Amino acid sequence: MHIPDNYLSPGTCAVMFAVAAPVIAVSAKKVKVQLKEHKELAPMLGIAASLSFLMMMFNVPVPGGTSAHAVGGTLLAILIGPYAASIAVTVALILQAFLFGDGGILALGANIFNMAIIMPFTGYWIYNFLRKHHHPSIGTVVGSYCGINLAALMAGLELGIQPLIAHTASGAPLYNPYPLAVTIPAMAFAHLAVAGWIEAFFTYVVYSFVKRVAPNEIYQNTMVKDTKKGSIKYLIYVIIGLVVLSPIGLLTTGTAFGEWDNAELLQRLKVEHISSTVPTGMSHGFNYTALFGDYTIPGTSLPIGYILSAITAILIFFLISKVLMSIYGSTNKAANK
């Protein structure tokens, strides 16, 4: 679901940034208020971003030779609220794009809208509705399943409209060459049949674990409560477990639909007798080389590089949370004097 650069036209990228920016701004403002009242939210933001980042490393095969992955947007919303979850997933997506080359830089607006806005807010609304009707466990499953599928539908729409809005005078697509009739079924099938269930499984398992060992960590649609260090350690155990297991994501060799590089896309276009060339806008588009592209660390084997990439991301999230703790810890002390 990480749309790379050059699959969307510059106009589409600009529109998606314009749509996503106000929501992220409002989310950041609300999280800032929460942090001023409860600095303990800071480590939870770091943990949440780590959970989402790690969940997205577990690629699973999809029939047809592609792959998909969970995101954790609804899970984070259940743990820290939809606004904080939106910020946490956004931070994870930014790090993935700039440091690991997973998702485009120009396409960040679209990826943030799909995974950091649509998913946590939709998933949490469904979960909260069922929770109020005394079915929180069902809410986690239904909310997470619907959240990721709606996000996938949006990605399919964004990709599929490209041949309609960006093409040459002769009608040849300039960016993503696949129309809506291809992109929506492809994204829908991958997530309805596979990724949605993986997302629901992850969400339910972690939710059930947290509910059992640290029930106060579950967001109650009120101001975030104080977080005890003893309860945070259980989530840290989950993160450590995911880091150790992260190389499992390497077992899936197929590339997710709409995330191919130009060489792989060209091969597909030739095999499918669609075109003998990559669309012009893609072949002459924006190119960014990430430091640890494809989660590889120079001088290490792929599994070790994968684990080191996960650890690197977690350390960055930890440092960000420490900075927030320092800033808002000082603010709280000054306010209490």
Short mmCIF file of C-alpha atoms in Angstrom, two decimals:
data_model
loop_
_atom_site.label_atom_id
_atom_site.label_comp_id
_atom_site.label_asym_id
_atom_site.label_seq_id
_atom_site.Cartn_x
_atom_site.Cartn_y
_atom_site.Cartn_z
CA MET A 1 0.00 0.00 0.00
CA HIS A 2 3.10 2.22 0.03
CA ILE A 3 2.67 4.12 -3.24
CA PRO A 4 6.14 4.86 -4.70
CA ASP A 5 7.12 8.08 -6.41
CA ASN A 6 6.09 8.59 -10.04
CA TYR A 7 3.02 6.35 -9.85
CA LEU A 8 0.90 9.43 -9.11
CA SER A 9 0.96 12.64 -11.11
CA PRO A 10 2.43 15.76 -9.45
CA GLY A 11 -1.08 17.22 -9.35
CA THR A 12 -2.43 14.19 -7.51
CA CYS A 13 0.47 14.33 -5.05
CA ALA A 14 -0.19 18.00 -4.39
CA VAL A 15 -3.91 17.40 -3.82
CA MET A 16 -3.24 14.52 -1.43
CA PHE A 17 -0.78 16.64 0.56
CA ALA A 18 -3.38 19.41 0.73
CA VAL A 19 -6.04 16.96 1.95
CA ALA A 20 -3.81 15.22 4.51
CA ALA A 21 -2.07 18.30 5.95
CA PRO A 22 -5.07 19.82 7.82
CA VAL A 23 -5.96 16.49 9.44
CA ILE A 24 -2.38 15.92 10.58
CA ALA A 25 -2.22 19.51 11.83
CA VAL A 26 -5.38 19.04 13.91
CA SER A 27 -4.08 15.71 15.20
CA ALA A 28 -0.76 17.28 16.17
CA LYS A 29 -2.57 20.09 17.98
CA LYS A 30 -4.70 17.64 19.97
CA VAL A 31 -1.70 15.46 20.81
CA LYS A 32 0.20 18.55 21.97
CA VAL A 33 -2.61 19.32 24.41
CA GLN A 34 -2.53 15.73 25.66
CA LEU A 35 1.23 15.84 26.10
CA LYS A 36 0.99 19.04 28.14
CA GLU A 37 -1.38 17.29 30.51
CA HIS A 38 0.22 13.86 30.42
CA LYS A 39 3.85 13.66 29.35
CA GLU A 40 3.54 9.87 29.71
CA LEU A 41 1.93 9.85 26.28
CA ALA A 42 5.39 10.53 24.79
CA PRO A 43 6.81 7.02 25.29
CA MET A 44 3.53 5.55 24.08
CA LEU A 45 3.88 7.52 20.84
CA GLY A 46 7.34 5.99 20.36
CA ILE A 47 6.01 2.52 21.11
CA ALA A 48 3.05 3.04 18.78
CA ALA A 49 5.26 4.20 15.89
CA SER A 50 7.53 1.20 16.49
CA LEU A 51 4.59 -1.22 16.45
CA SER A 52 3.28 0.18 13.17
CA PHE A 53 6.73 0.21 11.58
CA LEU A 54 7.37 -3.41 12.56
CA MET A 55 3.95 -4.65 11.48
CA MET A 56 4.56 -3.17 8.04
CA MET A 57 7.76 -5.22 7.73
CA PHE A 58 5.82 -8.50 7.79
CA ASN A 59 4.94 -9.00 4.14
CA VAL A 60 2.64 -11.89 3.32
CA PRO A 61 2.11 -13.49 -0.11
CA VAL A 62 -1.02 -12.79 -2.11
CA PRO A 63 -2.24 -15.15 -4.85
CA GLY A 64 -1.09 -13.80 -8.19
CA GLY A 65 2.53 -13.23 -7.20
CA THR A 66 2.19 -10.00 -5.21
CA SER A 67 2.26 -9.32 -1.46
CA ALA A 68 0.65 -7.20 1.24
CA HIS A 69 1.18 -6.30 4.89
CA ALA A 70 -0.57 -5.12 8.02
CA VAL A 71 -0.25 -1.51 9.20
CA GLY A 72 -1.62 -1.38 12.75
CA GLY A 73 -3.52 1.88 12.35
CA THR A 74 -6.62 0.69 14.22
CA LEU A 75 -4.56 -1.03 16.91
CA LEU A 76 -2.71 2.19 17.68
CA ALA A 77 -5.96 4.14 17.75
CA ILE A 78 -7.34 1.67 20.29
CA LEU A 79 -4.23 2.04 22.45
CA ILE A 80 -3.54 5.78 22.29
CA GLY A 81 -6.53 7.32 20.48
CA PRO A 82 -7.05 8.09 16.78
CA TYR A 83 -5.30 11.48 16.79
CA ALA A 84 -2.16 10.17 18.46
CA ALA A 85 -2.29 7.07 16.24
CA SER A 86 -2.45 9.29 13.16
CA ILE A 87 0.71 11.10 14.25
CA ALA A 88 2.50 7.84 15.14
CA VAL A 89 1.77 6.21 11.77
CA THR A 90 2.71 9.44 9.97
CA VAL A 91 6.10 9.48 11.69
CA ALA A 92 6.62 5.81 10.77
CA LEU A 93 5.73 6.51 7.12
CA ILE A 94 8.07 9.51 6.94
CA LEU A 95 10.95 7.45 8.33
CA GLN A 96 10.20 4.59 5.94
CA ALA A 97 10.20 6.91 2.94
CA PHE A 98 13.32 8.94 3.73
CA LEU A 99 15.57 6.36 5.38
CA PHE A 100 14.45 3.05 3.86
CA GLY A 101 12.92 4.05 0.51
CA ASP A 102 9.61 2.37 1.34
CA GLY A 103 6.96 4.62 -0.21
CA GLY A 104 7.59 7.74 -2.23
CA ILE A 105 8.67 11.16 -0.98
CA LEU A 106 6.27 13.02 -3.26
CA ALA A 107 3.61 10.37 -2.60
CA LEU A 108 3.81 10.85 1.18
CA GLY A 109 0.60 12.87 1.22
CA ALA A 110 -1.32 10.00 -0.37
CA ASN A 111 0.29 7.35 1.84
CA ILE A 112 -0.36 9.40 4.98
CA PHE A 113 -3.96 9.97 3.96
CA ASN A 114 -4.55 6.27 3.32
CA MET A 115 -2.67 4.68 6.20
CA ALA A 116 -2.40 7.41 8.86
CA ILE A 117 -5.81 9.06 8.45
CA ILE A 118 -8.36 6.75 6.82
CA MET A 119 -7.24 3.66 8.68
CA PRO A 120 -6.99 4.81 12.33
CA PHE A 121 -10.04 7.08 12.27
CA THR A 122 -12.30 4.63 10.42
CA GLY A 123 -11.10 1.64 12.40
CA TYR A 124 -11.44 3.42 15.73
CA TRP A 125 -14.93 4.69 14.95
CA ILE A 126 -16.12 1.14 14.24
CA TYR A 127 -14.33 -0.24 17.30
CA ASN A 128 -15.69 2.49 19.56
CA PHE A 129 -19.24 1.97 18.26
CA LEU A 130 -19.11 -1.74 19.05
CA ARG A 131 -17.32 -1.09 22.36
CA LYS A 132 -20.19 1.13 23.46
CA HIS A 133 -22.50 -1.76 22.64
CA HIS A 134 -20.38 -4.08 24.82
CA HIS A 135 -18.54 -5.86 22.01
CA PRO A 136 -14.98 -4.43 22.19
CA SER A 137 -13.28 -7.62 21.00
CA ILE A 138 -15.51 -7.84 17.94
CA GLY A 139 -14.86 -4.14 17.44
CA THR A 140 -11.11 -4.71 17.22
CA VAL A 141 -11.54 -7.32 14.50
CA VAL A 142 -14.21 -5.52 12.46
CA GLY A 143 -12.64 -2.09 12.89
CA SER A 144 -9.14 -3.19 11.88
CA TYR A 145 -10.42 -5.26 8.95
CA CYS A 146 -12.58 -2.44 7.60
CA GLY A 147 -9.94 0.22 8.26
CA ILE A 148 -7.21 -1.39 6.19
CA ASN A 149 -9.62 -2.31 3.39
CA LEU A 150 -10.95 1.22 3.10
CA ALA A 151 -7.37 2.50 3.00
CA ALA A 152 -6.57 -0.02 0.26
CA LEU A 153 -9.64 1.09 -1.70
CA MET A 154 -8.43 4.69 -1.54
CA ALA A 155 -4.99 3.64 -2.79
CA GLY A 156 -6.67 1.76 -5.65
CA LEU A 157 -8.67 4.84 -6.57
CA GLU A 158 -5.62 7.12 -6.47
CA LEU A 159 -3.66 4.77 -8.71
CA GLY A 160 -6.53 3.93 -11.02
CA ILE A 161 -7.50 7.49 -11.93
CA GLN A 162 -4.01 8.26 -13.27
CA PRO A 163 -4.64 7.03 -16.83
CA LEU A 164 -7.77 9.24 -16.87
CA ILE A 165 -6.17 12.46 -15.64
CA ALA A 166 -2.57 12.23 -16.85
CA HIS A 167 -1.93 10.98 -20.37
CA THR A 168 -0.38 12.02 -23.66
CA ALA A 169 -2.33 13.44 -26.57
CA SER A 170 -2.60 9.91 -27.93
CA GLY A 171 -4.03 8.64 -24.64
CA ALA A 172 -0.92 6.84 -23.34
CA PRO A 173 -0.67 7.02 -19.51
CA LEU A 174 2.09 9.23 -18.12
CA TYR A 175 2.14 7.63 -14.68
CA ASN A 176 0.53 4.48 -13.29
CA PRO A 177 -0.61 2.63 -16.42
CA TYR A 178 -3.30 0.45 -14.82
CA PRO A 179 -6.91 1.75 -14.92
CA LEU A 180 -9.54 1.57 -12.17
CA ALA A 181 -10.81 -1.73 -13.56
CA VAL A 182 -7.45 -3.23 -12.60
CA THR A 183 -6.28 -1.28 -9.55
CA ILE A 184 -9.44 -1.53 -7.45
CA PRO A 185 -9.91 -5.31 -7.85
CA ALA A 186 -6.19 -5.90 -7.27
CA MET A 187 -6.06 -3.81 -4.08
CA ALA A 188 -9.43 -5.09 -2.88
CA PHE A 189 -8.57 -8.76 -3.39
CA ALA A 190 -5.17 -8.49 -1.69
CA HIS A 191 -6.65 -6.85 1.39
CA LEU A 192 -10.09 -8.45 1.60
CA ALA A 193 -8.64 -11.93 1.20
CA VAL A 194 -5.26 -11.67 2.93
CA ALA A 195 -3.97 -8.43 4.45
CA GLY A 196 -7.26 -7.56 6.17
CA TRP A 197 -7.20 -10.81 8.12
CA ILE A 198 -3.53 -10.34 9.04
CA GLU A 199 -4.37 -6.84 10.27
CA ALA A 200 -7.34 -8.14 12.27
CA PHE A 201 -5.23 -10.95 13.75
CA PHE A 202 -2.41 -8.62 14.85
CA THR A 203 -4.88 -6.13 16.27
CA TYR A 204 -6.90 -8.69 18.20
CA VAL A 205 -3.85 -10.50 19.63
CA VAL A 206 -2.10 -7.34 20.81
CA TYR A 207 -5.35 -5.81 22.08
CA SER A 208 -6.18 -8.97 24.05
CA PHE A 209 -2.64 -9.07 25.48
CA VAL A 210 -2.74 -5.42 26.57
CA LYS A 211 -6.25 -5.78 27.96
CA ARG A 212 -5.06 -8.68 30.10
CA VAL A 213 -1.75 -7.31 31.40
CA ALA A 214 -2.27 -3.52 31.27
CA PRO A 215 -5.96 -2.64 30.74
CA ASN A 216 -5.38 1.01 31.69
CA GLU A 217 -3.35 1.42 28.49
CA ILE A 218 -6.46 1.11 26.32
CA TYR A 219 -7.73 4.50 25.21
CA GLN A 220 -11.13 5.38 26.65
CA ASN A 221 -12.02 8.33 24.43
CA THR A 222 -11.01 10.68 27.24
CA MET A 223 -7.76 12.38 28.10
CA VAL A 224 -4.97 9.83 28.15
CA LYS A 225 -4.34 8.47 31.63
CA ASP A 226 -0.98 8.33 33.31
CA THR A 227 1.10 5.49 31.98
CA LYS A 228 2.96 3.28 34.42
CA LYS A 229 6.44 2.07 33.53
CA GLY A 230 5.43 -1.43 34.57
CA SER A 231 2.73 -1.57 31.91
CA ILE A 232 4.93 -0.11 29.17
CA LYS A 233 7.37 -2.99 29.57
CA TYR A 234 4.77 -5.44 28.26
CA LEU A 235 4.49 -3.49 25.02
CA ILE A 236 8.27 -3.37 24.82
CA TYR A 237 8.25 -7.17 25.01
CA VAL A 238 5.90 -7.22 22.02
CA ILE A 239 8.25 -4.93 20.10
CA ILE A 240 11.29 -7.08 20.90
CA GLY A 241 9.40 -10.15 19.73
CA LEU A 242 8.46 -8.47 16.45
CA VAL A 243 12.07 -7.37 15.87
CA VAL A 244 13.35 -10.91 16.33
CA LEU A 245 10.67 -12.30 14.02
CA SER A 246 10.94 -9.51 11.42
CA PRO A 247 13.08 -11.53 8.93
CA ILE A 248 9.99 -13.67 8.37
CA GLY A 249 8.84 -10.80 6.15
CA LEU A 250 11.70 -11.67 3.78
CA LEU A 251 10.16 -15.05 2.98
CA THR A 252 7.65 -13.27 0.75
CA THR A 253 9.36 -12.51 -2.54
CA GLY A 254 6.53 -10.93 -4.53
CA THR A 255 6.28 -7.15 -4.71
CA ALA A 256 3.04 -5.55 -3.58
CA PHE A 257 0.73 -4.36 -6.35
CA GLY A 258 1.67 -0.88 -7.54
CA GLU A 259 5.04 -0.86 -5.76
CA TRP A 260 7.25 -2.17 -8.56
CA ASP A 261 10.39 -0.39 -9.68
CA ASN A 262 10.60 0.61 -13.33
CA ALA A 263 12.39 -2.56 -14.41
CA GLU A 264 9.86 -4.86 -12.76
CA LEU A 265 6.95 -2.77 -14.02
CA LEU A 266 8.30 -2.90 -17.58
CA GLN A 267 8.59 -6.67 -17.38
CA ARG A 268 4.97 -6.93 -16.25
CA LEU A 269 3.75 -4.59 -18.99
CA LYS A 270 5.51 -6.67 -21.65
CA VAL A 271 4.24 -9.99 -20.28
CA GLU A 272 0.70 -8.61 -20.13
CA HIS A 273 1.06 -7.16 -23.67
CA ILE A 274 0.14 -3.69 -22.43
CA SER A 275 3.21 -1.70 -23.44
CA SER A 276 6.85 -2.12 -24.41
CA THR A 277 7.91 0.99 -22.50
CA VAL A 278 7.45 2.47 -19.05
CA PRO A 279 5.17 5.53 -19.00
CA THR A 280 7.13 8.72 -19.70
CA GLY A 281 6.28 10.40 -16.41
CA MET A 282 7.64 7.39 -14.53
CA SER A 283 10.83 6.95 -16.55
CA HIS A 284 11.68 10.66 -16.25
CA GLY A 285 10.26 11.26 -12.81
CA PHE A 286 11.64 12.04 -9.37
CA ASN A 287 14.32 9.68 -8.10
CA TYR A 288 15.43 9.43 -4.48
CA THR A 289 18.03 7.01 -3.16
CA ALA A 290 17.43 6.11 0.48
CA LEU A 291 20.38 5.41 2.78
CA PHE A 292 19.11 1.94 3.68
CA GLY A 293 16.94 1.21 0.66
CA ASP A 294 14.79 -1.93 0.91
CA TYR A 295 15.84 -2.29 4.56
CA THR A 296 19.37 -3.35 3.66
CA ILE A 297 22.48 -2.41 5.64
CA PRO A 298 25.72 -2.41 3.60
CA GLY A 299 28.11 -5.14 4.69
CA THR A 300 25.46 -7.33 6.32
CA SER A 301 23.34 -10.25 5.19
CA LEU A 302 19.73 -9.49 4.27
CA PRO A 303 18.17 -10.95 7.46
CA ILE A 304 20.68 -9.13 9.70
CA GLY A 305 20.13 -5.93 7.74
CA TYR A 306 16.39 -6.32 8.17
CA ILE A 307 16.75 -6.66 11.94
CA LEU A 308 19.22 -3.76 12.13
CA SER A 309 16.83 -1.60 10.10
CA ALA A 310 14.06 -2.38 12.59
CA ILE A 311 16.34 -1.57 15.53
CA THR A 312 17.45 1.68 13.87
CA ALA A 313 13.86 2.80 13.43
CA ILE A 314 12.97 1.92 17.03
CA LEU A 315 15.97 3.88 18.34
CA ILE A 316 14.88 6.92 16.32
CA PHE A 317 11.34 6.66 17.69
CA PHE A 318 12.79 6.27 21.19
CA LEU A 319 14.89 9.41 20.80
CA ILE A 320 11.88 11.36 19.55
CA SER A 321 9.83 10.21 22.55
CA LYS A 322 12.68 11.16 24.91
CA VAL A 323 12.78 14.65 23.41
CA LEU A 324 9.02 14.98 23.83
CA MET A 325 9.28 13.71 27.41
CA SER A 326 11.96 16.31 28.14
CA ILE A 327 10.01 19.16 26.56
CA TYR A 328 6.64 18.40 28.09
CA GLY A 329 8.11 17.21 31.37
CA SER A 330 9.64 20.67 31.80
CA THR A 331 6.38 22.29 30.73
CA ASN A 332 4.40 20.32 33.28
CA LYS A 333 6.85 21.16 36.08
CA ALA A 334 6.68 24.85 35.25
CA ALA A 335 2.88 24.76 35.15
CA ASN A 336 2.72 23.08 38.58
CA LYS A 337 4.93 25.70 40.29
#
